[in-house]
Coordinates of C-alpha atoms (C1' of nucleotides) in Angstrom, one line a residue:
Chain A
M1161 CA -6.6 20.5 -22.6
K1162 CA -5.6 17.1 -21.8
R1163 CA -7.7 16.2 -18.7
T1164 CA -6.2 12.5 -18.2
D1165 CA -6.2 9.7 -15.8
V1166 CA -6.8 12.0 -12.5
H1167 CA -10.0 10.8 -12.7
H1168 CA -9.6 7.0 -13.4
P1169 CA -10.8 5.2 -10.2
I1170 CA -8.1 2.5 -10.0
F1171 CA -5.7 5.1 -8.8
D1172 CA -8.3 6.0 -5.9
E1173 CA -8.4 2.3 -5.3
V1174 CA -4.9 1.5 -5.1
A1175 CA -4.5 5.0 -3.0
D1176 CA -6.9 3.6 -0.6
L1177 CA -5.3 0.6 -0.1
A1178 CA -2.2 2.3 0.1
R1179 CA -3.4 4.7 2.9
T1180 CA -4.9 1.4 4.6
L1181 CA -1.4 0.5 4.5
G1182 CA -0.1 3.5 5.8
H1183 CA -0.2 3.1 9.6
A1184 CA 2.6 1.7 11.9
H1185 CA -0.5 -0.2 13.7
R1186 CA -2.6 -1.4 11.1
L1187 CA 1.0 -3.3 9.8
V1188 CA 1.8 -4.8 13.1
L1189 CA -2.2 -6.1 13.1
L1190 CA -1.9 -7.6 9.7
R1191 CA 1.5 -9.2 10.5
H1192 CA -0.2 -11.3 13.4
I1193 CA -3.0 -11.6 11.6
A1194 CA -0.7 -13.1 9.3
D1195 CA 0.6 -15.8 11.4
G1196 CA -3.2 -17.2 11.7
E1197 CA -6.3 -16.4 13.1
L1198 CA -6.3 -14.0 16.0
A1199 CA -9.1 -12.7 18.0
V1200 CA -9.2 -8.7 18.6
E1201 CA -8.1 -9.5 22.2
Q1202 CA -5.3 -11.6 21.7
L1203 CA -4.2 -8.7 19.4
T1204 CA -4.2 -6.3 21.6
Q1205 CA -1.9 -8.2 23.4
L1206 CA 0.5 -9.1 20.9
S1207 CA 1.0 -5.5 20.0
G1208 CA 0.1 -3.6 22.6
I1209 CA -2.3 -1.2 21.1
A1210 CA -5.4 -0.3 23.4
L1211 CA -8.7 -2.6 23.0
A1212 CA -11.0 -0.4 21.5
N1213 CA -8.1 1.2 18.6
T1214 CA -7.4 -2.2 17.9
S1215 CA -11.0 -2.7 17.1
Q1216 CA -10.7 0.2 14.9
H1217 CA -7.8 -0.5 12.7
L1218 CA -9.4 -4.1 12.6
Q1219 CA -12.2 -3.0 10.6
H1220 CA -10.4 -0.2 8.7
L1221 CA -8.8 -3.3 7.2
K1222 CA -11.7 -5.2 7.0
R1223 CA -12.9 -2.4 5.2
A1224 CA -10.2 -2.2 2.9
G1225 CA -10.4 -5.9 2.0
L1226 CA -7.5 -7.0 3.9
V1227 CA -8.4 -9.2 6.0
Q1228 CA -11.9 -10.9 7.0
T1229 CA -13.5 -12.2 9.9
R1230 CA -15.7 -15.0 11.4
R1231 CA -17.7 -15.3 15.2
D1232 CA -16.5 -18.0 17.3
G1233 CA -18.9 -17.9 20.7
K1234 CA -18.2 -14.1 21.8
R1235 CA -15.0 -13.0 20.2
V1236 CA -14.8 -12.4 16.9
L1237 CA -11.6 -13.9 14.7
Y1238 CA -9.7 -12.5 12.0
R1239 CA -7.6 -13.8 9.3
L1240 CA -5.9 -12.6 6.4
A1241 CA -8.3 -12.3 3.2
D1242 CA -7.1 -13.7 0.2
G1243 CA -5.2 -12.3 -2.5
P1244 CA -1.6 -10.7 -2.7
I1245 CA -1.1 -8.9 0.4
E1246 CA 1.9 -10.6 1.3
N1247 CA 3.4 -9.4 -1.9
V1248 CA 2.5 -6.0 -1.3
F1249 CA 4.2 -5.8 2.4
A1250 CA 7.1 -7.3 1.0
A1251 CA 7.3 -5.0 -2.0
L1252 CA 6.9 -1.9 0.2
R1253 CA 9.5 -3.6 2.9
S1254 CA 11.8 -4.1 0.7
L1255 CA 11.6 -0.6 -0.5
A1256 CA 11.6 0.6 2.7
N1257 CA 15.2 -1.5 3.3
H1258 CA 16.8 -0.5 0.0
R1259 CA 16.3 3.4 1.0
R1260 CA 17.7 3.1 4.3
E1261 CA 20.7 1.4 3.3
Q1262 CA 21.4 4.5 1.0
I1263 CA 20.8 6.4 4.0
R1264 CA 22.6 4.5 6.4
E1265 CA 25.6 3.5 4.2
F1266 CA 28.0 4.3 7.4
I1267 CA 26.1 3.1 10.5
N1268 CA 25.9 -0.7 11.1
D1269 CA 22.7 -0.8 12.0
S1270 CA 21.7 -4.5 13.2
I1271 CA 18.3 -4.9 12.5
S1272 CA 18.3 -3.2 9.3
Q1273 CA 20.8 -5.8 7.7
P1274 CA 18.8 -8.8 6.8
D1275 CA 22.3 -10.7 5.5
R1276 CA 25.1 -12.4 6.2
L1277 CA 25.9 -11.0 9.7
E1278 CA 22.4 -11.7 10.7
N1279 CA 20.4 -14.8 9.1
I1280 CA 21.5 -18.2 9.5
S1281 CA 20.9 -20.6 6.9
R1282 CA 19.7 -24.1 7.8
E1283 CA 22.5 -25.9 6.5
E1284 CA 24.9 -23.6 8.7
L1285 CA 22.6 -23.8 11.7
V1286 CA 22.2 -27.7 11.2
R1287 CA 26.6 -27.9 11.2
R1288 CA 26.9 -25.5 14.2
M1289 CA 24.5 -27.9 16.0
R1290 CA 26.3 -30.6 15.3
N1291 CA 29.4 -29.1 17.0
D1292 CA 27.8 -27.7 19.9
E1293 CA 28.4 -24.4 18.8
V1294 CA 24.7 -22.7 19.3
V1295 CA 22.4 -23.0 21.8
L1296 CA 18.9 -22.4 19.8
L1297 CA 16.3 -20.0 21.4
D1298 CA 12.3 -20.2 20.5
V1299 CA 10.4 -17.2 21.2
R1300 CA 7.1 -18.2 20.5
P1301 CA 4.4 -18.2 23.1
Q1302 CA 5.0 -21.3 25.2
N1303 CA 1.6 -23.1 23.7
E1304 CA 3.0 -23.2 20.4
F1305 CA 6.3 -24.3 22.2
A1306 CA 4.9 -27.0 23.7
T1307 CA 3.2 -28.5 20.3
G1308 CA 6.3 -28.6 18.7
H1309 CA 10.1 -27.0 18.4
L1310 CA 13.8 -27.4 17.2
P1311 CA 15.6 -30.2 19.8
G1312 CA 17.1 -28.9 22.1
A1313 CA 15.9 -25.2 22.0
I1314 CA 14.9 -23.3 24.7
N1315 CA 11.6 -20.9 24.9
I1316 CA 11.7 -17.5 26.2
P1317 CA 9.1 -16.1 24.7
A1318 CA 10.0 -12.7 23.0
D1319 CA 7.7 -10.4 25.3
E1320 CA 9.6 -12.0 28.1
L1321 CA 13.2 -11.7 26.8
E1322 CA 14.2 -9.0 28.3
Q1323 CA 14.0 -10.6 31.8
R1324 CA 14.8 -13.6 31.6
L1325 CA 18.5 -12.8 29.3
A1326 CA 20.2 -14.6 32.3
E1327 CA 19.4 -17.8 31.1
L1328 CA 21.0 -17.5 28.3
P1329 CA 24.4 -18.8 28.2
R1330 CA 27.1 -16.2 26.8
E1331 CA 29.8 -18.7 25.9
K1332 CA 27.7 -20.1 22.8
V1333 CA 25.5 -18.1 19.7
V1334 CA 22.4 -17.5 20.3
V1335 CA 20.1 -18.7 17.7
A1336 CA 16.6 -16.9 17.7
Y1337 CA 13.7 -18.5 15.8
C1338 CA 10.1 -18.3 15.6
R1339 CA 7.2 -18.9 13.0
G1340 CA 9.1 -18.4 10.2
V1341 CA 9.9 -15.7 7.8
Q1342 CA 6.9 -13.6 7.9
C1343 CA 7.1 -14.1 12.0
V1344 CA 8.9 -11.0 13.6
L1345 CA 9.4 -12.2 17.3
S1346 CA 13.2 -13.6 16.1
A1347 CA 13.8 -10.2 14.6
D1348 CA 12.6 -8.3 17.8
A1349 CA 14.9 -10.7 20.1
L1350 CA 17.7 -10.3 17.8
A1351 CA 17.3 -6.5 18.7
I1352 CA 17.4 -7.2 22.2
L1353 CA 20.0 -9.8 22.4
R1354 CA 22.6 -7.6 20.4
A1355 CA 21.7 -4.6 22.3
R1356 CA 22.9 -6.7 25.4
G1357 CA 25.9 -7.9 23.6
W1358 CA 25.1 -11.7 22.8
A1359 CA 26.6 -13.1 20.0
S1360 CA 23.4 -14.3 18.3
R1361 CA 21.5 -15.1 14.9
R1362 CA 18.3 -15.1 13.6
F1363 CA 16.9 -18.8 12.1
E1364 CA 14.8 -16.6 9.2
G1365 CA 12.8 -20.2 8.3
G1366 CA 11.7 -21.2 11.9
L1367 CA 10.0 -23.9 12.6
P1368 CA 9.1 -24.7 9.1
E1369 CA 11.5 -24.4 7.4
W1370 CA 13.0 -26.9 9.8
A1371 CA 9.5 -29.1 9.7
A1372 CA 9.7 -28.8 6.3
A1373 CA 13.1 -30.3 5.7
G1374 CA 12.4 -33.0 7.1
L1375 CA 14.2 -32.8 10.5
G1376 CA 13.1 -34.2 13.8
V1377 CA 11.0 -31.8 16.0
E1378 CA 10.4 -32.5 19.5
G1379 CA 6.7 -31.8 21.2
T1380 CA 3.6 -32.8 21.9
N1381 CA 1.7 -33.4 19.0
Y1382 CA 3.2 -31.3 15.8
E1383 CA 2.4 -33.7 13.3
S1384 CA -1.6 -33.1 14.0
G1385 CA -1.0 -29.5 13.4
Chain B
M99 CA 7.7 -4.2 30.4
K100 CA 6.3 -5.7 26.9
R101 CA 8.8 -5.2 24.5
T102 CA 6.4 -5.6 21.4
D103 CA 6.8 -4.6 17.8
V104 CA 5.3 -1.6 17.8
H105 CA 8.1 0.0 18.6
H106 CA 9.7 -2.0 15.7
P107 CA 11.2 0.9 13.1
I108 CA 10.4 -1.2 10.2
F109 CA 7.0 -0.3 10.8
D110 CA 6.9 3.0 10.8
E111 CA 8.9 3.6 7.7
V112 CA 7.3 1.0 5.8
A113 CA 4.0 2.9 6.8
D114 CA 5.3 6.3 6.1
L115 CA 5.9 4.6 2.2
A116 CA 2.4 3.2 2.1
R117 CA 0.9 6.8 3.0
T118 CA 3.0 8.6 0.8
L119 CA 1.6 6.0 -1.7
G120 CA -1.7 6.4 -0.8
H121 CA -3.5 9.7 -2.9
A122 CA -4.5 9.3 -6.2
H123 CA -2.6 12.6 -7.0
R124 CA 0.5 11.0 -6.3
L125 CA 0.2 7.9 -7.7
V126 CA -0.6 9.9 -10.9
L127 CA 2.4 11.7 -11.2
L128 CA 4.6 8.9 -10.1
R129 CA 3.0 7.2 -12.9
H130 CA 3.7 9.8 -15.5
I131 CA 7.5 10.1 -13.9
A132 CA 8.1 6.9 -14.1
D133 CA 7.9 7.2 -18.3
G134 CA 10.6 9.2 -18.1
E135 CA 11.8 12.7 -17.0
L136 CA 9.5 15.6 -16.2
A137 CA 9.6 19.2 -15.4
V138 CA 7.0 20.2 -12.8
E139 CA 4.9 22.2 -15.2
Q140 CA 4.6 19.4 -17.9
L141 CA 2.9 17.2 -14.5
T142 CA 0.5 19.4 -13.8
Q143 CA -0.4 19.5 -17.6
L144 CA -0.5 15.9 -17.9
S145 CA -2.2 14.8 -14.8
G146 CA -4.4 18.3 -14.4
I147 CA -3.3 19.2 -11.0
A148 CA -2.8 22.5 -10.1
L149 CA 0.4 23.7 -10.3
A150 CA 1.4 24.6 -6.5
N151 CA -0.2 21.2 -5.6
T152 CA 1.4 19.5 -8.1
S153 CA 5.0 20.6 -6.5
Q154 CA 4.1 19.9 -3.2
H155 CA 2.8 16.2 -3.8
L156 CA 6.5 16.2 -6.1
Q157 CA 7.9 17.0 -2.8
H158 CA 6.4 14.5 -0.6
L159 CA 7.5 11.9 -2.9
K160 CA 10.8 13.1 -2.8
R161 CA 10.9 13.5 0.6
A162 CA 9.7 9.7 0.8
G163 CA 12.7 9.2 -1.1
L164 CA 10.6 8.0 -4.4
V165 CA 11.8 10.4 -6.9
Q166 CA 14.7 12.7 -7.3
T167 CA 15.6 15.7 -9.3
R168 CA 17.8 17.6 -11.2
R169 CA 18.1 21.6 -12.2
D170 CA 18.0 22.1 -16.2
G171 CA 18.0 25.7 -17.0
K172 CA 14.8 27.5 -15.0
R173 CA 13.3 24.1 -14.7
V174 CA 13.3 21.1 -12.2
L175 CA 13.0 18.0 -13.7
Y176 CA 11.6 15.0 -11.6
R177 CA 13.3 11.3 -12.3
L178 CA 11.9 7.9 -10.5
A179 CA 14.2 7.2 -8.1
D180 CA 16.7 4.1 -7.8
G181 CA 15.1 0.9 -5.9
P182 CA 12.1 -1.2 -6.4
I183 CA 9.5 1.3 -6.4
E184 CA 7.7 -0.4 -9.8
N185 CA 7.5 -3.5 -7.5
V186 CA 5.9 -1.8 -5.1
F187 CA 3.6 -0.1 -7.7
A188 CA 2.7 -3.3 -9.3
A189 CA 2.2 -5.1 -6.1
L190 CA -0.5 -2.8 -5.1
R191 CA -2.2 -2.6 -8.6
S192 CA -2.5 -6.2 -8.7
L193 CA -4.1 -6.6 -4.7
A194 CA -6.3 -3.7 -5.7
N195 CA -7.1 -5.6 -8.7
H196 CA -7.6 -8.9 -7.3
R197 CA -10.6 -7.1 -4.4
R198 CA -12.2 -5.5 -7.7
E199 CA -12.2 -9.1 -9.4
Q200 CA -14.1 -10.6 -6.7
I201 CA -16.5 -7.6 -6.1
R202 CA -17.3 -7.9 -10.4
E203 CA -17.9 -11.3 -9.7
F204 CA -21.6 -10.6 -9.0
I205 CA -22.3 -7.8 -11.8
N206 CA -20.8 -10.0 -14.9
D207 CA -19.0 -12.5 -15.9
S208 CA -17.1 -10.7 -18.9
I209 CA -16.4 -13.9 -21.0
S210 CA -19.8 -14.8 -21.3
Q211 CA -21.9 -12.1 -21.1
P212 CA -22.0 -9.2 -24.1
D213 CA -22.1 -6.6 -22.3
R214 CA -23.0 -3.1 -24.4
L215 CA -20.0 -1.2 -22.0
E216 CA -17.7 -3.4 -23.0
N217 CA -18.5 -4.3 -26.8
I218 CA -18.5 -1.9 -29.3
S219 CA -20.5 -2.4 -32.3
R220 CA -18.8 -2.2 -36.0
E221 CA -20.7 1.2 -36.4
E222 CA -19.6 3.0 -33.5
L223 CA -16.0 1.8 -34.2
V224 CA -16.3 3.2 -37.6
R225 CA -17.4 6.5 -36.6
R226 CA -14.5 6.7 -33.8
M227 CA -12.1 5.9 -36.1
R228 CA -12.5 8.4 -38.0
N229 CA -12.8 10.4 -35.2
D230 CA -9.3 9.5 -34.0
E231 CA -10.6 8.4 -31.0
V232 CA -9.4 4.9 -30.7
V233 CA -6.2 2.9 -30.6
L234 CA -6.8 -0.5 -32.8
L235 CA -5.2 -3.3 -30.8
D236 CA -4.7 -7.0 -32.7
V237 CA -4.2 -9.5 -29.7
R238 CA -3.6 -12.3 -32.3
P239 CA -0.1 -14.2 -33.1
Q240 CA 1.8 -12.2 -35.2
N241 CA 1.5 -14.6 -38.3
E242 CA -2.3 -13.9 -38.2
F243 CA -1.7 -10.1 -38.2
A244 CA 0.5 -10.0 -41.0
T245 CA -1.6 -12.0 -43.3
G246 CA -4.5 -9.9 -42.8
H247 CA -5.4 -6.6 -40.4
L248 CA -7.7 -3.9 -39.5
P249 CA -6.6 -0.6 -41.0
G250 CA -4.0 1.4 -38.1
A251 CA -4.0 -1.4 -35.9
I252 CA -1.5 -2.3 -33.3
N253 CA -0.2 -6.2 -32.9
I254 CA 0.4 -7.6 -29.3
P255 CA -0.3 -10.9 -29.0
A256 CA -2.6 -11.8 -25.9
D257 CA 0.1 -13.3 -23.8
E258 CA 2.3 -10.5 -24.5
L259 CA -0.1 -8.0 -23.6
E260 CA 0.8 -8.0 -19.8
Q261 CA 4.8 -6.8 -20.9
R262 CA 3.7 -4.8 -23.5
L263 CA 1.4 -2.3 -21.6
A264 CA 3.3 0.3 -21.8
E265 CA 3.3 0.7 -25.7
L266 CA -0.7 1.6 -25.6
P267 CA -1.5 5.3 -25.7
R268 CA -3.7 6.4 -22.3
E269 CA -5.5 8.7 -24.1
K270 CA -7.7 7.1 -26.2
V271 CA -10.1 4.2 -25.9
V272 CA -8.1 1.0 -26.7
V273 CA -10.3 -1.5 -29.1
A274 CA -9.2 -5.1 -28.8
Y275 CA -10.4 -7.5 -31.5
C276 CA -9.1 -11.3 -32.4
R277 CA -10.2 -13.7 -34.6
G278 CA -14.4 -13.2 -34.0
V279 CA -17.0 -13.5 -31.8
Q280 CA -15.9 -17.5 -30.9
C281 CA -12.6 -16.3 -29.6
V282 CA -11.9 -15.0 -26.6
L283 CA -8.2 -13.7 -26.5
S284 CA -9.8 -10.1 -27.0
A285 CA -12.0 -10.5 -24.0
D286 CA -9.1 -12.0 -22.2
A287 CA -7.1 -8.8 -23.7
L288 CA -10.1 -6.7 -22.3
A289 CA -9.2 -8.2 -18.5
I290 CA -6.2 -7.4 -18.4
L291 CA -6.3 -3.9 -20.0
R292 CA -9.3 -3.0 -17.9
A293 CA -7.7 -4.5 -14.2
R294 CA -4.5 -1.6 -15.2
G295 CA -7.1 0.9 -15.6
W296 CA -7.3 1.3 -19.4
A297 CA -10.5 2.6 -21.0
S298 CA -10.7 0.1 -23.0
R299 CA -14.0 -1.9 -25.4
R300 CA -14.1 -4.8 -27.3
F301 CA -14.5 -5.2 -31.6
E302 CA -16.7 -8.7 -30.7
G303 CA -16.6 -9.5 -34.5
G304 CA -13.0 -9.2 -35.0
L305 CA -11.4 -9.3 -38.4
P306 CA -13.9 -11.5 -40.3
E307 CA -17.0 -9.3 -39.4
W308 CA -14.5 -6.3 -40.4
A309 CA -13.7 -7.8 -44.0
A310 CA -17.5 -8.9 -44.4
A311 CA -18.6 -5.6 -44.0
G312 CA -16.6 -4.8 -46.8
L313 CA -14.1 -2.7 -44.8
G314 CA -10.6 -2.4 -46.3
V315 CA -7.8 -4.8 -44.3
E316 CA -4.3 -3.9 -44.4
G317 CA -2.0 -6.6 -44.7
T318 CA -0.1 -8.8 -47.2
N319 CA -3.0 -11.7 -48.7
Y320 CA -6.2 -11.9 -46.9
E321 CA -7.6 -13.0 -49.5
S322 CA -6.1 -16.1 -50.1
G323 CA -6.8 -16.9 -46.4
Chain C
dC490 C1' -32.9 -13.9 33.1
dA491 C1' -28.9 -11.2 35.1
dA492 C1' -24.3 -11.3 35.2
dT493 C1' -20.3 -11.2 32.6
dC494 C1' -17.1 -11.4 28.5
dA495 C1' -15.5 -9.6 23.7
dA496 C1' -16.3 -6.3 20.4
dT497 C1' -18.2 -2.4 18.8
dC498 C1' -20.2 1.9 18.5
dA499 C1' -20.6 7.3 19.3
dA500 C1' -18.7 10.9 20.9
dT501 C1' -15.0 13.9 21.3
dC502 C1' -10.4 16.1 20.7
dA503 C1' -5.6 16.6 19.0
dA504 C1' -3.0 15.8 15.3
dT505 C1' -2.2 15.7 10.4
dA506 C1' -2.9 16.3 5.4
dT507 C1' -4.8 19.1 1.7
dG508 C1' -5.9 22.6 -1.3
dT509 C1' -5.7 27.2 -2.7
dT510 C1' -3.9 32.0 -2.7
dG511 C1' -0.2 35.2 -3.4
dA512 C1' 4.4 36.4 -2.4
dA513 C1' 9.3 34.9 -2.8
dT514 C1' 13.2 32.5 -4.9
dG515 C1' 16.6 31.2 -8.6
dA516 C1' 17.8 30.9 -13.5
dT517 C1' 17.6 32.9 -17.6
dT518 C1' 17.4 36.5 -21.1
dG519 C1' 17.6 40.9 -23.4
Chain D
dC403 C1' 19.7 44.9 -14.1
dA404 C1' 15.0 44.7 -15.0
dA405 C1' 11.8 41.4 -17.0
dT406 C1' 10.4 36.8 -17.0
dC407 C1' 9.7 32.0 -16.4
dA408 C1' 9.6 27.9 -13.4
dT409 C1' 9.5 26.6 -9.2
dT410 C1' 8.7 27.0 -4.1
dC411 C1' 7.1 29.2 0.3
dA412 C1' 4.3 30.7 3.6
dA413 C1' -0.1 30.8 5.5
dC414 C1' -4.4 29.8 5.6
dA415 C1' -9.6 27.1 5.6
dT416 C1' -11.5 23.1 5.6
dA417 C1' -10.9 17.9 5.5
dT418 C1' -9.5 13.8 7.0
dT419 C1' -7.7 10.7 10.4
dG420 C1' -6.0 8.7 15.3
dA421 C1' -6.5 8.4 20.5
dT422 C1' -9.4 8.2 23.8
dT423 C1' -13.7 7.7 27.0
dG424 C1' -17.3 5.6 28.2
dA425 C1' -21.9 3.3 26.6
dT426 C1' -24.0 -0.6 24.0
dT427 C1' -25.0 -4.8 21.3
dG428 C1' -23.8 -9.9 21.0
dA429 C1' -23.4 -14.4 22.9
dT430 C1' -22.4 -17.1 26.7
dT431 C1' -22.7 -18.9 31.8
dG432 C1' -24.5 -20.0 35.6

DNA sequence: CAATCAATCAATCAATATGTTGAATGATTG
DNA sequence: CAATCATTCAACATATTGATTGATTGATTG
């Protein structure tokens, strides 16, 4: 009788879009791409996904209009397309968190609680830095660290952290940071640190928030970036 | 050993969620459920999806935590679960629209190019009104509407349209009109409606053409205006 | 131009997802 | 309790998706 909106194309379009986001690998890739233009091989390194597989997922993302490409010499650089992509991701993540909180009301999962126990505000960070209560841990790659970092920060890229934990003092609170809210490196670092029993927090805003607040940055040429 | 973010469970959870939204049938079902608690068979009627199939998709949604159920007699009623589900929906839809608009830029510029698929003639409008196939949408401000409007028209000023879309029926073609050819309100309205998947047309002549043709006008004192 | 590098393509297999059918369950009605 | 109604389950056929491998294309380098 009532042949309704099943046939309306918007549902198919939205579904396609959702399906494109429906694979962890593609989400991981998108996340990295959101941090800036990256070549395919860099993405394989960052994500640990096999080369051809990475390429396929990237093309899936491209077909869906979520990323765009340009060629630079022999490399193909992927960047985020225009449009409210981050909103979708944020909404999905927030919904996932909401569900997770409901399910795990009892369990104290340090990763899933993006709250006061995990994050440290810029204000609190500045105060505790003055009191020398914290150690800053920059978990970005070396080159990014060299360009600019928070004063006094130690640089241990996230993927080396597990091996180099010994370099971190036990007697202070470790505050990890990376490229900013959309970057998960510091969250990963926190998971590792907490698993190993370090007192640790995450400065979610990362370098961008710090610099935007007009606080000093150490490094070669952060201004030019 | 490289502990990258591929292993971060949030990506899997978000991906699961996205995959659940990655099928037009489930989106259609969700959409209906969002309007209120509904039983399975009602949903099959509304959506046109086969019974067992509907049930399966509903259970998929339930597993994903997007809907909840309760029993009422022999029927099982589905309702939307708590949490920011609508946000995800809205974000996805808005992204889909964004892409669609980019594609459409080649095809036509909806405001400047009168397009027969978009505009409805007075003759066709009259005919379809007689058959009760259309809903008239007056997008002018309230006071103008009060003075005079097409018979049976609903009044939703253009700038409130986005918030009040729920007031419009899905099963009829929405015909938007405003002050006449030189007024862009109805064109804006059409953009919104079509972006959200409404079957919609524009009566470009608006109230002036209607009245000039000697057709009846509802309202307090159109003559005096 | 041959060698090399980055990325994509093509082909395959395994794993999942979907739609359909008909049977089974759970609750209500007479 | 048998009959009925609403929903779910189970099983199957089919389609889609994902990972892997090796070949191929495009651009650069010497």
